XYZ file of C-alpha atoms in Angstrom:
465
model
C 137.623 -56.121 -51.535
C 139.502 -59.437 -51.613
C 137.112 -62.130 -53.301
C 139.237 -65.148 -51.756
C 138.352 -66.428 -48.460
C 139.767 -69.799 -46.818
C 138.924 -71.257 -43.325
C 141.519 -73.640 -41.716
C 138.949 -75.691 -39.432
C 136.003 -75.485 -41.551
C 133.631 -78.018 -40.162
C 133.785 -76.891 -36.734
C 131.091 -75.188 -34.640
C 131.919 -71.467 -35.385
C 132.089 -72.522 -39.102
C 128.755 -73.654 -38.434
C 126.599 -71.587 -36.230
C 128.478 -67.391 -37.019
C 130.675 -68.004 -40.062
C 128.212 -69.578 -42.639
C 125.324 -67.502 -41.704
C 127.494 -64.526 -41.501
C 128.263 -65.117 -44.950
C 124.833 -65.421 -45.892
C 123.581 -62.220 -44.376
C 126.304 -60.159 -45.911
C 124.982 -61.920 -49.764
C 121.716 -60.982 -48.677
C 122.407 -57.057 -47.948
C 124.454 -57.084 -51.254
C 127.731 -56.852 -50.101
C 129.501 -59.482 -51.298
C 128.265 -61.311 -55.184
C 129.118 -63.837 -56.989
C 133.334 -63.230 -57.079
C 133.288 -64.367 -54.121
C 134.749 -68.094 -53.071
C 135.244 -69.597 -50.212
C 137.583 -72.825 -49.377
C 136.946 -75.065 -46.258
C 139.935 -76.515 -45.237
C 139.734 -79.726 -41.743
C 141.137 -83.022 -41.227
C 137.561 -84.844 -42.194
C 138.448 -86.941 -45.590
C 134.741 -85.085 -47.078
C 134.631 -83.704 -50.947
C 133.369 -79.863 -52.068
C 129.668 -82.290 -52.548
C 130.239 -83.360 -48.795
C 130.907 -80.379 -47.735
C 128.202 -78.441 -49.610
C 125.540 -80.589 -48.284
C 126.773 -79.766 -44.278
C 126.942 -76.118 -44.866
C 123.593 -76.237 -46.247
C 121.838 -78.321 -43.085
C 123.873 -76.114 -40.625
C 122.457 -73.068 -42.471
C 119.200 -74.294 -42.167
C 119.688 -74.687 -38.453
C 121.476 -71.540 -37.362
C 120.526 -69.193 -40.336
C 117.215 -68.600 -39.644
C 115.745 -65.726 -40.789
C 117.983 -65.233 -43.923
C 116.357 -65.809 -47.502
C 116.893 -68.742 -48.843
C 118.447 -67.333 -52.215
C 121.154 -66.075 -50.138
C 121.944 -69.277 -48.607
C 121.871 -71.197 -51.471
C 124.546 -68.637 -53.309
C 126.768 -69.149 -50.446
C 126.703 -72.829 -50.805
C 127.380 -73.136 -54.235
C 130.548 -70.602 -53.604
C 132.433 -73.427 -51.043
C 135.060 -75.848 -52.505
C 136.868 -78.454 -49.867
C 140.060 -79.624 -49.181
C 141.236 -82.338 -46.588
C 144.137 -80.664 -44.801
C 146.463 -80.537 -42.395
C 146.243 -77.303 -41.067
C 149.905 -77.264 -39.365
C 151.784 -79.148 -42.901
C 152.918 -76.267 -45.505
C 151.992 -78.662 -48.503
C 148.555 -79.018 -47.371
C 148.251 -75.160 -46.223
C 149.825 -73.868 -50.033
C 147.029 -76.011 -51.810
C 144.631 -74.056 -48.889
C 145.373 -70.722 -50.555
C 146.908 -71.590 -54.024
C 145.052 -68.642 -56.366
C 144.971 -65.469 -58.221
C 145.126 -62.340 -55.995
C 145.509 -61.813 -52.193
C 143.224 -64.355 -50.097
C 141.607 -63.753 -46.258
C 143.142 -67.130 -44.543
C 140.527 -67.235 -41.135
C 141.932 -69.477 -38.276
C 138.596 -71.207 -36.954
C 141.266 -73.132 -34.757
C 141.273 -73.990 -31.050
C 144.110 -71.047 -29.969
C 146.555 -73.863 -29.082
C 147.022 -74.180 -32.773
C 147.492 -70.950 -33.838
C 151.626 -71.391 -33.665
C 151.756 -74.276 -35.778
C 149.295 -73.120 -38.508
C 150.497 -69.610 -38.819
C 154.190 -71.085 -39.418
C 152.731 -73.217 -41.867
C 150.894 -70.565 -43.629
C 154.430 -68.645 -43.254
C 156.474 -71.465 -45.106
C 153.327 -71.826 -47.673
C 153.475 -68.496 -48.791
C 150.539 -66.348 -49.240
C 150.178 -63.516 -51.932
C 150.853 -60.089 -51.660
C 147.488 -58.505 -50.104
C 146.683 -61.275 -48.058
C 145.087 -61.174 -44.584
C 145.140 -63.414 -41.136
C 142.348 -63.550 -39.101
C 142.561 -65.276 -35.821
C 139.966 -65.893 -33.535
C 140.291 -65.058 -29.443
C 141.988 -65.778 -27.446
C 145.016 -64.698 -28.322
C 147.179 -66.941 -27.771
C 146.838 -68.955 -23.980
C 149.208 -66.583 -21.989
C 151.576 -63.406 -22.330
C 154.787 -65.536 -23.800
C 152.304 -67.087 -25.801
C 151.022 -63.859 -27.257
C 154.182 -62.494 -27.614
C 155.354 -65.552 -29.644
C 152.194 -64.847 -31.918
C 152.763 -61.656 -32.424
C 156.409 -62.417 -33.266
C 155.089 -64.844 -35.915
C 152.749 -63.131 -37.640
C 154.933 -60.028 -38.138
C 156.908 -62.426 -40.011
C 153.765 -62.932 -42.491
C 152.267 -60.236 -42.643
C 151.913 -56.013 -41.749
C 149.946 -55.791 -38.900
C 147.134 -53.629 -40.799
C 146.751 -57.546 -42.237
C 146.365 -58.806 -38.688
C 143.025 -59.305 -37.744
C 142.424 -60.242 -34.311
C 138.762 -60.437 -33.742
C 136.415 -60.356 -30.837
C 132.442 -60.097 -32.379
C 131.930 -58.347 -29.221
C 133.491 -54.769 -30.155
C 130.974 -55.418 -33.694
C 127.612 -55.495 -31.271
C 125.398 -52.397 -32.001
C 124.921 -51.988 -28.255
C 128.695 -52.904 -27.212
C 129.180 -49.666 -29.702
C 126.660 -47.498 -28.193
C 128.417 -47.618 -25.238
C 131.033 -45.492 -27.347
C 127.821 -43.358 -28.993
C 126.320 -42.548 -25.980
C 129.546 -41.700 -24.018
C 130.436 -39.169 -26.943
C 126.959 -38.155 -28.818
C 125.590 -36.768 -25.635
C 126.886 -33.227 -23.850
C 124.757 -34.654 -20.677
C 126.989 -37.710 -19.923
C 130.328 -37.229 -20.913
C 131.113 -34.308 -17.820
C 129.634 -36.694 -15.380
C 131.695 -39.719 -16.681
C 134.709 -39.847 -14.245
C 135.306 -41.144 -10.439
C 134.078 -38.007 -9.251
C 130.179 -38.612 -10.616
C 131.061 -42.849 -11.213
C 131.453 -45.384 -7.872
C 131.926 -48.385 -10.108
C 130.877 -49.977 -12.917
C 129.416 -54.069 -13.542
C 130.646 -55.357 -16.361
C 128.350 -58.731 -17.246
C 128.196 -61.663 -19.079
C 126.050 -64.260 -16.976
C 125.024 -67.310 -19.263
C 121.908 -69.862 -18.499
C 123.923 -72.155 -21.165
C 126.013 -74.681 -19.373
C 128.489 -76.364 -21.924
C 126.360 -77.165 -24.970
C 129.087 -79.690 -25.994
C 131.866 -77.641 -26.002
C 134.009 -79.281 -23.486
C 136.800 -80.034 -25.673
C 137.397 -76.232 -25.934
C 136.220 -75.384 -22.864
C 137.868 -77.352 -20.286
C 141.131 -76.150 -21.278
C 140.244 -72.497 -21.567
C 137.616 -71.873 -18.590
C 135.601 -68.656 -18.343
C 138.390 -66.412 -17.274
C 140.452 -66.979 -20.848
C 137.209 -67.330 -22.809
C 134.945 -64.847 -21.904
C 137.097 -61.950 -19.271
C 140.526 -61.966 -20.968
C 138.675 -61.035 -24.139
C 135.746 -60.087 -24.101
C 134.997 -57.870 -21.120
C 138.225 -56.191 -21.223
C 137.278 -54.745 -24.811
C 134.163 -53.562 -22.837
C 136.475 -51.937 -20.219
C 138.529 -50.195 -23.114
C 135.145 -48.994 -24.366
C 133.890 -47.760 -21.021
C 136.954 -46.235 -19.125
C 138.706 -45.390 -22.502
C 139.372 -41.297 -23.434
C 137.375 -40.291 -26.014
C 139.199 -40.364 -29.374
C 139.594 -37.703 -32.257
C 138.113 -40.287 -34.674
C 137.205 -44.086 -34.474
C 139.856 -44.652 -37.452
C 142.239 -47.656 -36.264
C 144.945 -45.679 -34.629
C 142.684 -43.083 -32.407
C 140.196 -45.923 -31.370
C 143.100 -48.428 -30.816
C 145.455 -46.019 -28.683
C 142.806 -45.078 -26.568
C 141.769 -48.765 -26.114
C 145.582 -49.626 -24.952
C 145.996 -46.537 -22.390
C 142.685 -48.033 -20.955
C 144.927 -51.872 -20.264
C 148.243 -49.985 -19.500
C 146.319 -48.046 -17.177
C 144.689 -50.853 -14.552
C 146.791 -51.475 -11.702
C 149.138 -54.468 -11.708
C 147.362 -56.702 -9.524
C 149.553 -58.456 -6.316
C 149.170 -61.380 -4.962
C 147.069 -60.050 -2.234
C 144.592 -58.419 -4.456
C 143.913 -61.749 -6.640
C 143.034 -63.499 -3.476
C 140.777 -60.523 -2.013
C 139.829 -59.085 -5.408
C 138.668 -62.567 -7.282
C 136.768 -65.283 -7.418
C 136.358 -68.627 -9.239
C 134.024 -71.549 -9.203
C 132.425 -74.098 -11.321
C 129.202 -75.325 -11.029
C 127.519 -78.635 -9.215
C 124.368 -80.157 -10.458
C 120.811 -78.299 -10.713
C 118.177 -77.411 -12.762
C 117.570 -74.590 -15.201
C 114.306 -74.137 -16.666
C 112.929 -77.278 -17.136
C 116.179 -78.917 -17.904
C 118.134 -80.540 -15.508
C 121.913 -80.063 -15.601
C 125.022 -82.124 -14.444
C 127.951 -80.986 -12.262
C 130.440 -79.259 -14.720
C 132.901 -81.897 -13.520
C 130.403 -84.774 -14.529
C 129.869 -83.967 -18.168
C 131.350 -85.210 -20.991
C 134.491 -84.651 -22.293
C 135.522 -82.946 -19.155
C 138.572 -83.545 -17.068
C 138.263 -83.125 -13.333
C 141.372 -82.874 -12.235
C 142.228 -79.735 -14.252
C 140.318 -77.554 -11.910
C 138.676 -75.463 -14.860
C 136.538 -72.638 -13.578
C 132.746 -71.955 -15.260
C 132.542 -68.619 -13.117
C 134.922 -65.828 -12.805
C 135.045 -62.166 -11.280
C 138.585 -59.753 -11.395
C 138.135 -56.538 -9.445
C 140.372 -53.992 -11.245
C 141.063 -50.336 -10.548
C 142.587 -47.621 -12.900
C 145.656 -45.658 -12.218
C 144.420 -42.347 -14.343
C 143.256 -39.147 -13.382
C 139.789 -40.270 -14.684
C 138.537 -43.088 -12.983
C 141.005 -42.780 -9.819
C 138.834 -44.475 -6.988
C 136.359 -46.391 -9.051
C 135.926 -50.269 -8.936
C 135.831 -52.245 -12.253
C 133.975 -55.442 -11.759
C 134.502 -58.414 -14.452
C 132.064 -61.421 -14.178
C 131.195 -63.981 -16.534
C 129.727 -67.221 -15.538
C 127.788 -70.480 -17.122
C 125.009 -72.473 -15.617
C 123.158 -69.302 -13.789
C 119.616 -68.887 -13.422
C 119.228 -65.896 -15.743
C 120.319 -64.221 -17.955
C 122.294 -60.868 -17.442
C 124.557 -59.672 -20.213
C 125.131 -56.007 -19.435
C 128.104 -53.028 -18.787
C 126.103 -51.107 -15.581
C 127.508 -47.841 -14.857
C 126.343 -46.959 -11.098
C 126.714 -43.656 -9.659
C 127.294 -42.139 -6.516
C 124.073 -40.958 -4.226
C 123.996 -37.252 -4.077
C 125.397 -35.711 -1.644
C 121.943 -34.460 0.314
C 118.611 -34.896 -0.058
C 115.574 -32.289 1.702
C 112.364 -34.448 1.262
C 110.876 -35.430 4.934
C 112.011 -35.047 8.328
C 115.459 -35.186 8.409
C 115.751 -35.768 4.832
C 114.751 -39.326 4.955
C 111.820 -40.775 2.717
C 110.600 -44.412 1.863
C 112.453 -44.797 -1.026
C 115.659 -44.840 0.831
C 118.259 -48.111 0.332
C 120.861 -48.920 2.127
C 123.032 -48.086 5.016
C 123.221 -44.562 6.161
C 119.573 -43.809 4.574
C 121.405 -43.241 1.664
C 119.364 -42.443 -1.740
C 119.249 -45.104 -5.071
C 121.970 -44.272 -6.989
C 121.717 -43.620 -10.313
C 122.360 -46.565 -12.660
C 123.108 -46.738 -16.407
C 122.471 -49.867 -17.928
C 123.783 -51.143 -21.442
C 121.482 -54.382 -22.406
C 123.807 -56.569 -24.431
C 121.174 -59.379 -24.991
C 118.823 -58.585 -25.785
C 119.978 -54.868 -26.884
C 118.668 -52.340 -24.715
C 119.573 -49.470 -22.563
C 118.043 -48.596 -19.290
C 118.251 -45.391 -17.299
C 117.244 -46.064 -13.473
C 116.376 -42.305 -11.514
C 114.390 -41.401 -8.851
C 111.851 -39.239 -8.836
C 108.627 -37.919 -6.445
C 106.031 -41.091 -6.444
C 101.896 -41.312 -5.834
C 102.341 -38.525 -2.744
C 104.060 -35.734 -2.190
C 107.796 -35.998 -0.500
C 107.761 -39.218 -0.854
C 110.235 -40.988 -3.469
C 110.006 -43.655 -5.838
C 112.129 -45.550 -8.300
C 111.753 -44.489 -12.491
C 113.419 -46.142 -14.871
C 113.716 -44.858 -18.249
C 113.745 -47.913 -20.748
C 114.796 -47.876 -24.967
C 115.433 -50.676 -26.808
C 117.598 -50.743 -30.115
C 116.681 -51.439 -33.418
C 118.295 -55.085 -35.161
C 121.452 -54.251 -36.182
C 121.855 -54.854 -40.130
C 123.891 -57.354 -39.513
C 125.077 -59.630 -37.264
C 128.311 -59.494 -35.605
C 129.944 -61.666 -37.487
C 129.165 -59.969 -40.915
C 130.111 -56.846 -39.810
C 133.846 -58.573 -38.984
C 133.482 -60.670 -42.471
C 132.698 -57.570 -44.430
C 136.255 -55.359 -42.550
C 138.115 -58.496 -43.194
C 137.139 -58.380 -46.611
C 137.558 -54.346 -47.309
C 140.735 -54.499 -45.469
C 139.439 -51.653 -42.115
C 141.076 -53.267 -39.121
C 139.311 -50.262 -37.037
C 137.396 -53.178 -34.856
C 140.229 -56.007 -34.407
C 142.881 -56.027 -31.967
C 145.908 -54.138 -31.969
C 149.329 -56.357 -31.000
C 150.224 -54.849 -28.208
C 146.365 -54.581 -27.102
C 146.451 -58.589 -27.136
C 149.455 -58.622 -25.020
C 148.860 -55.867 -22.362
C 145.000 -57.393 -22.088
C 147.497 -60.859 -20.842
C 149.367 -58.623 -18.708
C 146.541 -57.351 -16.650
C 145.319 -60.625 -15.898
C 148.812 -62.487 -16.183
C 148.831 -62.200 -12.068
C 145.428 -63.918 -11.855
C 146.382 -66.670 -13.792
C 149.517 -67.644 -12.064
C 147.603 -67.662 -8.165
C 145.062 -69.654 -9.307
C 147.090 -71.892 -10.812
C 149.008 -72.195 -7.467
C 145.799 -72.822 -5.325
C 145.829 -69.323 -3.704
C 141.996 -68.856 -4.262
C 139.649 -71.628 -4.114
C 137.556 -73.496 -6.456
C 134.352 -72.299 -5.170
C 130.916 -74.477 -6.251
C 127.652 -72.913 -7.022
C 124.362 -74.842 -8.183
C 123.439 -74.981 -11.612
C 120.594 -72.737 -11.316
C 121.757 -70.527 -8.865
C 122.875 -66.709 -9.060
C 126.351 -68.265 -8.968
C 128.867 -68.178 -5.209
C 128.048 -65.679 -3.231
C 130.539 -62.687 -2.712
C 133.049 -63.006 0.337
C 135.073 -59.874 0.175
C 133.064 -57.054 0.207
């Protein structure tokens, strides 16, 4: 295990809300000890004492439920250096020391190339590792250039392009449910599955993140990475093992099978929108364009939806809909697998039943829902209700045990231990950009209108089906 961690961008929101609590969780679980040393680097003119005080306050705010001793141990392991993360001399001082170091780029994606270039000039000890937050680059060309820079610095196996979604218990349970249950895998194809909805709707608005979000938007922030990763786990062929090569090879296969979107497809199969003023619960939310730090002229979307098809034997004829939105009326974070309806119902005269829905009197299709927050699993079925020959909906629900480590704790542990199975490989990062490059291009040219929806609503109404 590497016992040195350097965080570039150590005073930002990512460090405060996720990395520091993750380190405390690792300490509380006994995964790290007194040997671990953490150097934080940022532009603030602080010293180690002030940084430790800041970190202790943030751990108190975001590390709820963790033992006080674990937080105190993490704080005592922190050191701080004021640094320009694009300056080789400053970066060299941050990573200096004996033995390999894991360098976490807790930075805006636009700074990745300059920071990696500075690391290359500064030099890293053998066995060191680089950690990058999503999105990996800002477009396909940027991802390719970033991969080139990284390849000159460390081996691919030492590059951790992390996506914390992959470390969430319920996300991993998509694979677990598929591969550990004989009843599901024979049905896991287009013959039985009509469509899959991968949704991350949230009531949260910007919450002070305008400086980052307004330059990224919902498509890059959520769909291009998190939701495409979920698509890979749902649609991949069963891997031989869950080791780094087998798992990541199968994920790349899925992305390569995504049918390229034409301009016509983008116009008719994608949506973008941003929120207007509205009310969510007991709070009034201003329009996105009026939020502090937002430049309305950028036309940044807070809602994005894309429908994809896969050109593969298993999935020909199944629709995959990826959707994410902010400032909506309710949180809905799930993967919903919609099975096709049964071909015939013998209940009632002519096969009709009060439980039938939809055009043509079709039966309610079965839906398997992987609920991501809160974590759970629900299977919607149909059975006989209180009256003979009358169908009624049934739901089988399971709640998951809380995971032993937060998602960022699991990712940091993998980084320190050198296990890249849950990180994104370079070719996978590029394929994910390839999938959405036509959408980015068409949206930039205004081919898809920027719709609007009131904050607290269900989002913009669908307009193509």
